[in-house]
Coordinates of C-alpha atoms and ligand atoms in Angstrom, one line a residue:
M208 CA 92.7 -46.5 197.7
L209 CA 92.9 -49.4 200.1
H210 CA 93.4 -52.8 198.7
V211 CA 90.6 -55.1 199.9
E212 CA 90.6 -58.8 199.2
L213 CA 88.8 -61.9 200.4
H214 CA 90.3 -63.9 203.3
R215 CA 89.2 -67.5 203.6
R216 CA 91.9 -69.1 205.8
D217 CA 91.8 -70.1 209.4
L218 CA 91.8 -67.0 211.7
R219 CA 93.9 -68.9 214.3
R220 CA 96.8 -69.1 211.8
T221 CA 96.7 -65.6 210.2
R222 CA 99.8 -63.4 210.7
A223 CA 97.7 -60.2 210.4
D224 CA 98.4 -57.3 212.7
L225 CA 94.8 -56.9 213.6
V226 CA 91.6 -59.0 213.4
V227 CA 88.3 -57.1 214.0
F228 CA 85.0 -58.9 214.8
G229 CA 81.7 -57.0 214.5
L230 CA 79.2 -58.2 217.1
F231 CA 75.6 -57.4 217.7
K232 CA 74.3 -57.1 221.2
T233 CA 72.2 -60.2 221.5
A234 CA 74.0 -62.4 219.0
K235 CA 76.0 -65.4 220.1
W236 CA 79.7 -65.4 219.3
P237 CA 80.4 -66.9 215.9
A238 CA 82.2 -70.2 215.7
E239 CA 85.4 -68.5 214.3
L240 CA 85.5 -66.2 217.4
K241 CA 85.0 -69.1 219.8
H242 CA 87.8 -71.1 218.1
L243 CA 90.1 -68.1 218.2
D244 CA 89.2 -67.5 221.9
K245 CA 90.0 -71.2 222.6
S246 CA 93.4 -70.9 220.9
L247 CA 94.1 -67.9 223.2
D248 CA 93.2 -69.9 226.3
G249 CA 89.9 -68.1 226.7
L250 CA 91.7 -64.7 227.1
L251 CA 89.2 -63.0 224.8
S252 CA 86.1 -64.1 226.6
R253 CA 87.6 -63.4 230.0
R254 CA 88.7 -59.9 228.9
A255 CA 85.2 -59.3 227.5
K256 CA 83.6 -60.4 230.7
A257 CA 85.9 -58.4 232.9
E258 CA 85.3 -55.3 230.9
G259 CA 81.5 -55.8 231.0
F260 CA 81.5 -55.9 227.1
E261 CA 77.9 -56.4 225.9
A262 CA 78.4 -55.3 222.3
E263 CA 76.8 -51.9 222.9
A264 CA 77.2 -49.7 219.9
G265 CA 80.6 -48.0 220.1
S266 CA 82.0 -50.3 222.8
S267 CA 85.0 -52.5 222.1
V268 CA 87.4 -55.0 223.6
N269 CA 91.1 -54.7 222.5
L270 CA 93.5 -57.6 223.1
A271 CA 97.1 -57.7 222.2
S272 CA 97.7 -61.5 221.7
P273 CA 100.4 -63.1 223.8
V274 CA 100.5 -66.0 221.4
A275 CA 103.1 -66.0 218.6
S276 CA 101.2 -68.0 216.0
G277 CA 98.0 -66.1 215.5
P278 CA 97.0 -62.4 214.8
A279 CA 99.0 -59.8 216.8
R280 CA 95.8 -58.1 218.1
V281 CA 92.1 -58.9 218.2
L282 CA 89.4 -56.3 218.5
L283 CA 85.8 -56.9 219.2
L284 CA 83.6 -54.0 218.0
G285 CA 80.1 -53.7 219.5
L286 CA 77.5 -52.8 217.0
G287 CA 74.5 -52.5 219.3
E288 CA 71.0 -53.9 218.8
E289 CA 70.7 -55.9 215.6
K290 CA 67.1 -54.7 215.0
K291 CA 68.2 -51.1 215.3
A292 CA 71.1 -51.6 213.0
E293 CA 70.8 -48.9 210.4
R294 CA 70.9 -49.9 206.7
D295 CA 74.4 -48.5 206.4
G296 CA 75.5 -50.9 209.3
L297 CA 78.0 -52.8 207.2
K298 CA 79.7 -49.7 205.8
V299 CA 79.8 -48.2 209.3
F300 CA 81.4 -51.3 210.7
A301 CA 84.0 -51.7 208.0
G302 CA 84.8 -48.0 208.1
A303 CA 85.2 -48.0 211.9
A304 CA 87.4 -51.1 211.8
V305 CA 89.7 -49.4 209.2
S306 CA 89.9 -46.3 211.4
R307 CA 90.9 -48.4 214.4
A308 CA 93.5 -50.2 212.4
R309 CA 95.0 -46.8 211.4
D310 CA 94.9 -45.6 215.0
L311 CA 96.7 -48.9 216.1
K312 CA 99.2 -48.4 213.2
A313 CA 98.4 -51.8 211.8
A314 CA 99.7 -52.7 208.3
S315 CA 97.3 -55.7 207.8
L316 CA 93.7 -56.0 208.9
I317 CA 91.2 -58.8 208.7
L318 CA 87.5 -57.9 209.0
V319 CA 85.0 -60.5 210.3
P320 CA 81.6 -59.0 209.6
P321 CA 78.6 -59.7 211.9
A322 CA 76.2 -62.4 210.9
I323 CA 73.2 -60.7 209.3
K324 CA 70.4 -61.6 207.0
D325 CA 71.7 -61.6 203.4
G326 CA 75.1 -61.2 205.0
C327 CA 76.7 -63.6 202.5
S328 CA 75.5 -61.8 199.4
A329 CA 77.5 -59.9 196.8
G330 CA 75.7 -56.8 198.1
A331 CA 77.0 -57.3 201.6
L332 CA 80.5 -57.8 200.2
Y333 CA 80.1 -54.6 198.2
S334 CA 79.0 -52.6 201.3
L335 CA 81.9 -53.9 203.4
A336 CA 84.5 -53.2 200.8
C337 CA 83.0 -49.8 200.1
G338 CA 82.9 -48.9 203.8
A339 CA 86.5 -50.1 204.3
G340 CA 87.7 -47.9 201.4
L341 CA 85.9 -44.8 202.7
G342 CA 87.0 -45.5 206.3
D343 CA 90.5 -44.7 205.2
Y344 CA 89.5 -41.3 203.7
R345 CA 91.3 -38.2 205.0
F346 CA 91.7 -34.7 203.7
D347 CA 95.2 -33.7 204.9
K348 CA 96.7 -31.9 201.9
Y349 CA 96.9 -28.6 203.8
L350 CA 98.4 -30.1 207.0
S351 CA 102.2 -29.5 207.2
K352 CA 102.6 -32.4 209.5
K353 CA 100.8 -35.4 208.0
K354 CA 100.1 -38.5 210.0
R355 CA 102.4 -40.9 208.2
H356 CA 100.4 -43.8 206.7
K357 CA 101.9 -47.1 205.7
E358 CA 100.1 -49.3 203.2
L359 CA 97.2 -51.1 204.8
T360 CA 95.9 -54.4 203.3
V361 CA 92.4 -55.4 204.3
G362 CA 91.1 -59.0 204.1
L363 CA 87.4 -59.6 204.3
H364 CA 86.9 -62.8 206.1
W365 CA 84.4 -65.1 204.4
P366 CA 83.4 -68.4 206.2
E367 CA 83.9 -71.8 204.5
Q368 CA 80.1 -72.1 204.2
P369 CA 78.2 -70.8 202.3
A370 CA 80.2 -70.7 199.1
M371 CA 81.2 -67.4 197.6
P372 CA 78.3 -65.6 196.0
A373 CA 78.2 -65.2 192.3
G374 CA 79.7 -61.9 191.2
A375 CA 82.0 -61.6 194.3
S376 CA 85.0 -60.1 192.5
A377 CA 82.8 -57.8 190.4
A378 CA 81.3 -56.5 193.7
L379 CA 84.8 -55.8 195.1
E380 CA 85.8 -54.1 191.9
R381 CA 82.7 -51.9 192.0
A382 CA 83.2 -51.1 195.7
R383 CA 86.7 -49.9 194.9
R384 CA 85.4 -47.6 192.1
V385 CA 82.5 -46.2 194.2
A386 CA 84.8 -45.6 197.2
E387 CA 87.3 -43.8 195.0
A388 CA 84.6 -41.7 193.3
V389 CA 83.0 -40.8 196.7
S390 CA 86.5 -39.8 198.0
H391 CA 86.9 -37.5 195.0
A392 CA 83.6 -35.9 195.7
R393 CA 84.7 -35.4 199.4
D394 CA 87.9 -33.8 198.2
L395 CA 85.9 -31.3 196.0
V396 CA 83.6 -30.5 198.9
N397 CA 86.5 -30.1 201.4
E398 CA 88.6 -28.0 199.1
P399 CA 88.3 -24.3 200.1
A400 CA 86.6 -21.8 197.8
N401 CA 89.8 -19.8 197.2
V402 CA 91.1 -23.0 195.5
L403 CA 87.9 -24.5 194.1
T404 CA 86.4 -21.9 191.8
P405 CA 84.0 -22.4 188.9
E406 CA 87.1 -22.5 186.6
T407 CA 89.0 -25.1 188.7
L408 CA 85.8 -27.2 189.0
A409 CA 85.6 -27.1 185.2
R410 CA 89.2 -28.2 185.0
H411 CA 88.4 -31.1 187.3
A412 CA 85.5 -32.1 185.0
R413 CA 87.8 -32.0 182.0
D414 CA 90.2 -34.2 183.8
I415 CA 87.4 -36.7 184.5
A416 CA 86.5 -36.6 180.8
R417 CA 90.1 -37.3 179.8
R418 CA 90.6 -40.2 182.2
H419 CA 87.3 -41.8 181.4
R420 CA 86.9 -40.9 177.7
L421 CA 83.8 -38.8 178.2
A422 CA 82.8 -35.8 176.1
V423 CA 83.0 -32.5 177.9
S424 CA 82.1 -28.9 177.2
V425 CA 82.6 -25.8 179.3
F426 CA 80.8 -22.5 178.6
D427 CA 82.1 -19.1 179.8
A428 CA 79.9 -16.1 180.7
R429 CA 79.4 -14.9 177.1
R430 CA 78.3 -18.4 176.0
I431 CA 76.0 -18.7 179.0
A432 CA 74.4 -15.4 177.9
R433 CA 74.1 -16.6 174.3
E434 CA 72.4 -19.8 175.6
G435 CA 69.8 -17.5 177.2
M436 CA 70.6 -18.7 180.7
L437 CA 70.1 -15.2 182.1
L438 CA 69.0 -16.3 185.6
Y439 CA 72.2 -18.3 186.0
L440 CA 74.2 -15.4 184.6
A441 CA 72.7 -13.0 187.1
V442 CA 73.8 -15.1 190.0
G443 CA 77.4 -15.2 188.8
Q444 CA 77.7 -11.5 187.9
G445 CA 78.7 -10.5 191.4
S446 CA 82.0 -12.3 191.3
T447 CA 84.5 -10.3 189.3
R448 CA 87.4 -12.7 190.1
N449 CA 85.7 -16.0 189.6
P450 CA 83.2 -15.9 186.7
P451 CA 80.7 -18.7 186.1
R452 CA 81.4 -21.9 184.1
F453 CA 78.7 -24.1 182.7
I454 CA 80.0 -27.7 182.7
H455 CA 78.5 -30.6 180.7
L456 CA 79.9 -34.2 180.7
T457 CA 78.4 -36.8 178.4
Y458 CA 78.5 -40.6 178.6
K459 CA 77.2 -42.4 175.5
P460 CA 77.1 -46.2 175.1
K461 CA 79.2 -47.5 172.2
G462 CA 79.2 -50.4 169.8
R463 CA 77.1 -53.3 170.9
R464 CA 75.8 -51.2 173.7
K465 CA 73.9 -49.0 171.2
P466 CA 70.7 -47.7 172.8
G467 CA 67.4 -49.2 171.8
P468 CA 64.6 -47.2 170.1
E469 CA 63.1 -46.0 173.3
T470 CA 66.2 -44.0 174.0
R471 CA 66.8 -43.1 177.6
R472 CA 68.8 -40.0 178.3
V473 CA 69.4 -39.3 182.0
F474 CA 70.6 -35.8 183.0
L475 CA 72.2 -35.5 186.4
I476 CA 72.3 -31.9 187.6
G477 CA 74.3 -30.7 190.6
K478 CA 74.2 -27.3 192.3
G479 CA 77.7 -25.8 191.9
M480 CA 78.0 -22.7 194.0
T481 CA 81.7 -22.8 194.8
F482 CA 80.9 -20.2 197.5
D483 CA 77.6 -18.8 198.6
S484 CA 78.0 -15.5 200.6
G485 CA 74.3 -14.8 200.0
G486 CA 75.2 -11.9 197.7
L487 CA 73.7 -8.5 198.6
S488 CA 71.2 -10.4 200.8
I489 CA 74.3 -11.3 202.7
K490 CA 74.5 -14.1 205.2
T491 CA 75.6 -13.8 208.8
A492 CA 79.2 -14.8 209.7
D493 CA 78.0 -18.0 211.2
G494 CA 75.7 -18.7 208.2
M495 CA 78.6 -18.2 205.8
M496 CA 81.2 -20.2 207.5
D497 CA 80.5 -23.5 205.7
M498 CA 79.4 -22.1 202.4
K499 CA 82.3 -23.6 200.4
I500 CA 80.2 -26.8 200.5
D501 CA 77.5 -25.3 198.3
M502 CA 78.8 -27.3 195.4
S503 CA 78.2 -30.7 197.0
G504 CA 75.6 -31.6 194.4
A505 CA 78.1 -30.8 191.6
A506 CA 80.7 -32.9 193.4
A507 CA 78.2 -35.8 193.5
V508 CA 77.1 -35.8 189.9
L509 CA 80.6 -35.3 188.5
S510 CA 82.1 -38.1 190.6
A511 CA 79.2 -40.4 189.8
M512 CA 80.2 -40.1 186.1
E513 CA 83.6 -41.7 186.9
V514 CA 81.8 -44.9 187.9
I515 CA 79.1 -44.7 185.2
A516 CA 81.9 -44.5 182.6
A517 CA 83.3 -47.7 184.0
L518 CA 80.0 -49.6 184.4
K519 CA 78.8 -48.6 180.9
P520 CA 75.0 -48.6 181.1
R521 CA 73.2 -49.0 177.8
F522 CA 71.7 -45.5 177.8
E523 CA 73.1 -41.9 177.8
V524 CA 74.0 -40.2 181.1
H525 CA 74.8 -36.5 181.2
A526 CA 76.2 -34.4 184.1
V527 CA 75.3 -30.7 184.1
V528 CA 76.7 -28.1 186.5
A529 CA 76.0 -24.4 186.4
A530 CA 79.0 -23.4 188.5
A531 CA 79.2 -19.9 189.9
E532 CA 80.2 -17.9 193.0
N533 CA 77.5 -15.9 194.8
M534 CA 79.2 -12.6 195.9
P535 CA 78.2 -9.1 196.8
D536 CA 79.8 -6.5 194.6
G537 CA 79.1 -3.4 192.6
H538 CA 78.2 -5.7 189.7
A539 CA 76.1 -8.0 191.8
Y540 CA 72.4 -8.6 191.1
R541 CA 70.0 -6.9 193.4
P542 CA 66.8 -7.7 195.3
G543 CA 64.0 -6.6 193.1
D544 CA 65.8 -7.3 189.9
I545 CA 63.8 -9.2 187.2
F546 CA 65.4 -11.6 184.8
R547 CA 64.2 -13.8 181.9
S548 CA 65.0 -17.4 182.3
K549 CA 66.1 -19.7 179.4
S550 CA 62.5 -21.1 179.5
G551 CA 61.0 -17.7 178.9
K552 CA 59.5 -17.4 182.3
T553 CA 60.5 -14.2 184.1
V554 CA 61.7 -14.2 187.7
E555 CA 61.7 -11.5 190.3
V556 CA 64.7 -11.9 192.7
L557 CA 63.6 -10.9 196.1
N558 CA 66.5 -12.5 198.0
T559 CA 69.9 -12.9 196.3
D560 CA 70.6 -15.8 198.8
A561 CA 68.0 -17.9 197.1
E562 CA 70.5 -18.3 194.2
G563 CA 70.6 -22.1 193.8
R564 CA 67.1 -22.4 192.4
L565 CA 68.0 -19.6 189.8
T566 CA 71.1 -21.5 188.5
L567 CA 69.2 -24.8 188.6
A568 CA 66.2 -23.5 186.8
D569 CA 68.3 -22.6 183.7
A570 CA 70.3 -25.9 184.0
I571 CA 67.0 -27.8 184.0
T572 CA 65.7 -25.9 180.9
W573 CA 69.0 -26.5 179.1
S574 CA 68.8 -30.2 179.8
R575 CA 65.3 -30.3 178.5
A576 CA 66.5 -28.5 175.3
H577 CA 69.1 -31.3 175.0
K578 CA 66.5 -34.0 175.0
A579 CA 66.6 -35.2 178.6
T580 CA 64.1 -38.0 179.1
E581 CA 64.6 -37.7 182.9
I582 CA 66.4 -35.4 185.3
V583 CA 67.8 -36.1 188.7
E584 CA 69.1 -33.0 190.5
L585 CA 71.0 -32.7 193.7
S586 CA 71.5 -29.5 195.6
T587 CA 72.4 -28.0 199.0
L588 CA 69.3 -25.9 198.5
T589 CA 67.6 -24.9 201.7
G590 CA 68.3 -24.5 205.4
A591 CA 64.6 -25.3 205.8
C592 CA 65.2 -28.9 204.6
M593 CA 67.8 -29.3 207.4
V594 CA 65.3 -28.0 209.9
A595 CA 62.7 -30.4 208.6
L596 CA 64.7 -33.6 208.4
G597 CA 67.9 -33.1 210.4
L598 CA 71.5 -33.4 209.2
H599 CA 71.5 -37.0 208.1
T600 CA 68.6 -37.1 205.7
A601 CA 68.1 -35.6 202.3
G602 CA 64.7 -34.4 201.1
L603 CA 63.4 -36.1 197.9
F604 CA 60.8 -34.3 195.8
S605 CA 59.3 -35.7 192.7
A606 CA 55.9 -35.6 190.9
D607 CA 56.9 -39.0 189.4
D608 CA 56.2 -41.8 191.8
K609 CA 58.2 -44.4 189.9
L610 CA 61.3 -42.2 189.8
A611 CA 60.9 -41.4 193.4
E612 CA 60.5 -45.0 194.5
N613 CA 63.5 -46.2 192.4
L614 CA 65.7 -43.4 193.8
A615 CA 64.6 -44.3 197.4
A616 CA 65.3 -48.0 196.8
A617 CA 68.8 -47.2 195.5
A618 CA 69.5 -44.9 198.5
R619 CA 68.2 -47.6 200.9
A620 CA 70.6 -50.2 199.3
E621 CA 73.5 -47.8 199.8
G622 CA 72.5 -46.7 203.3
E623 CA 72.1 -43.1 202.2
D624 CA 69.1 -41.6 204.0
L625 CA 66.4 -40.1 201.8
W626 CA 62.9 -39.0 202.8
R627 CA 60.2 -38.1 200.4
L628 CA 58.6 -34.7 200.9
P629 CA 55.4 -33.4 199.2
L630 CA 55.1 -30.8 196.4
T631 CA 52.1 -29.2 198.2
S632 CA 50.3 -27.3 195.5
L633 CA 48.6 -25.0 198.0
L634 CA 52.0 -23.5 198.6
R635 CA 52.5 -22.6 194.9
K636 CA 50.9 -19.2 195.4
Q637 CA 53.9 -18.2 197.6
I638 CA 56.2 -18.0 194.6
K639 CA 53.8 -16.0 192.4
S640 CA 55.1 -12.5 191.9
D641 CA 53.2 -9.3 191.3
F642 CA 55.7 -8.1 188.7
A643 CA 57.0 -11.3 187.0
D644 CA 55.9 -14.8 186.4
L645 CA 57.7 -16.1 189.5
K646 CA 59.6 -14.8 192.5
N647 CA 62.5 -16.7 194.1
I648 CA 61.3 -16.9 197.7
G649 CA 58.2 -17.8 199.6
N650 CA 57.2 -17.0 203.2
R651 CA 58.6 -18.5 206.4
Y652 CA 56.7 -21.8 206.1
G653 CA 57.6 -24.8 204.0
G654 CA 60.8 -23.3 202.6
A655 CA 62.1 -26.6 201.2
I656 CA 58.8 -27.2 199.5
T657 CA 58.5 -23.8 197.9
A658 CA 62.1 -24.1 196.6
A659 CA 61.1 -27.5 195.1
L660 CA 57.9 -26.0 193.6
F661 CA 60.0 -23.3 192.0
L662 CA 62.3 -25.9 190.3
Q663 CA 59.3 -28.0 189.3
E664 CA 58.0 -25.0 187.2
F665 CA 61.0 -25.6 184.9
A666 CA 60.8 -29.4 184.6
E667 CA 57.4 -29.0 182.7
G668 CA 56.2 -32.5 182.7
I669 CA 59.3 -34.6 182.2
P670 CA 60.2 -37.1 185.0
Y671 CA 62.2 -35.0 187.4
A672 CA 63.5 -35.6 190.9
H673 CA 65.0 -33.0 193.2
L674 CA 67.2 -34.0 196.2
D675 CA 67.8 -31.3 198.8
I676 CA 71.1 -32.5 200.3
A677 CA 71.8 -29.4 202.5
G678 CA 71.8 -31.6 205.6
P679 CA 73.8 -34.7 204.7
A680 CA 76.2 -33.0 202.3
T681 CA 78.6 -32.8 205.2
S682 CA 79.1 -34.5 208.6
D683 CA 80.2 -32.8 211.8
E684 CA 81.8 -36.0 213.2
D685 CA 83.6 -39.2 212.2
R686 CA 81.2 -42.1 212.1
G687 CA 82.6 -45.3 210.6
H688 CA 83.0 -44.8 206.9
I689 CA 81.7 -41.2 207.2
K690 CA 84.3 -38.6 208.1
K691 CA 84.0 -35.0 209.4
G692 CA 83.5 -32.7 206.4
G693 CA 82.2 -33.6 202.9
R694 CA 80.4 -36.9 202.7
G695 CA 80.3 -37.3 199.0
F696 CA 76.5 -37.9 199.6
G697 CA 74.6 -39.0 196.5
V698 CA 77.4 -40.6 194.5
A699 CA 76.6 -44.2 195.6
T700 CA 72.8 -43.6 195.3
L701 CA 73.2 -42.3 191.7
V702 CA 75.4 -45.1 190.7
S703 CA 73.1 -47.7 192.3
Y704 CA 70.0 -46.1 190.6
L705 CA 71.6 -46.0 187.1
C706 CA 73.4 -49.4 187.3
P707 CA 71.7 -51.6 189.9
L708 CA 74.0 -54.2 191.5
G709 CA 73.2 -57.6 189.9
Ligands
LIG232 N1 73.2 -22.8 200.1 C1 72.1 -22.3 200.8 C2 71.4 -23.4 201.7 C3 72.2 -24.1 202.7 C4 72.2 -23.6 204.0 C5 73.0 -25.2 202.4 C6 73.0 -24.2 205.0 C7 73.8 -25.8 203.4 C8 73.8 -25.3 204.7 C9 71.1 -21.7 199.9 O1 71.6 -21.0 198.8 C10 70.4 -20.6 200.8 O2 71.0 -19.7 201.1 N2 69.1 -20.8 201.0 C11 68.3 -19.9 201.8 C12 67.0 -19.6 201.0 C13 66.2 -18.5 201.6 C14 66.9 -17.2 201.3 C15 64.8 -18.5 200.9 C16 68.0 -20.5 203.1 O3 67.8 -21.7 203.2 O4 68.1 -19.7 204.1
LIG233 MN1 72.1 -19.0 199.2
LIG234 ZN1 73.4 -21.7 198.1

């Protein structure tokens, strides 16, 4: 992980390889930039003018300094219209600056963030440091020729006035932990399905438990059957090579942090299909190409536990993953099969590609049986949600307004895009079956909603939120702190929801 520290010295006298200023379109140049420009004989402003630099998003001015005393290079990064700056603006800026520093082979970087409202808060510091850490993420373990990376030190420039906010060092520490956990989640998502199987995912969870002193248990297929999770078992039965593993991590507050009488037990459930071929209702070649990412929800909840264990909330937090591989095989479950869920409800499987909701239904019931007081579940559940909201936004479903609002607020603070969608009860008849209590698909319309309604049947009245992250689980391009591939979406939101920053 990158080392990020605060920088409070005069920018004209730094020896850094690179200083990056973030600038909004209409904003005046900050005093520090004017001073630096002056010390460079106005080279920066002349270059900016000559290149027609107007701080459009994505534009930049890059100047190698001819002066021996100051920074070796100065980069002005355009951030576009301030009003239009998205909530994740600071993370995008810091991530982009680190990427440019890497491209320019710098060993030391100083970031000068744009002046924004609340820009001098601990929260802003956190976002910048988090974005910087993630901007350095790469998944290159399978490249024979790696781009050699030296150490990069990052200084966050903080003006003389105002004074440092309270909790500045805690914010930096937290940013380092979150960026690290998000990177781990990205690694899990990017890992191919021949390497990341239910068993290796369970091994990873055991590793987290050992490093962070969490309790862990892993069930094999026989134990899953004994627990009555027959829907989940059915999904996994088509993979003879990679049988299912049910994973449970527990954080419990200790000592003085003993929970109060109104004990809160939060269960985080993540969809953990290490590969989704569709099963016998097999996907097309194009549809299957990315399906190693179908465990992004699991990656998020397991990685979030790393930070939870460090931040030590005063209530219990559990992570539950019903990991499996959805494959076609002589042993695979068939369209038309009927299974009894752990809850007792029977389900007719009409499409073996609607497998996520089957594994999650039993994981929800299992969590309820283990005294969950609230459940937050993340899953790459439906293509329909991607059609509805696009690739950057997750769908949020909850019958509990307070839970939904708190999750949405946490996501806003982290710049992760969530949009609440309705649990339209008129659509419930779509998942009624003629031969069982429920069926696992609806018709063509409202596919993200009918999936959510199916899951809601198993939550039975306890506060429950479902996040359909099929869109934002991955990115198809580099964008600041976001890199092509797994995004680690949800980790930051979960941490922020459970342990709000100051
Ligand atoms: N894992 C997929 C959903 C998905 C699609 C995630 C694309 C990420 C990218 C899920 O298991 C699935 O196959 N859903 C089906 C449901 C349908 C059969 C009712 C879908 O969305 O097509
Ligand atoms: Mn599927
Ligand atoms: Zn799936």
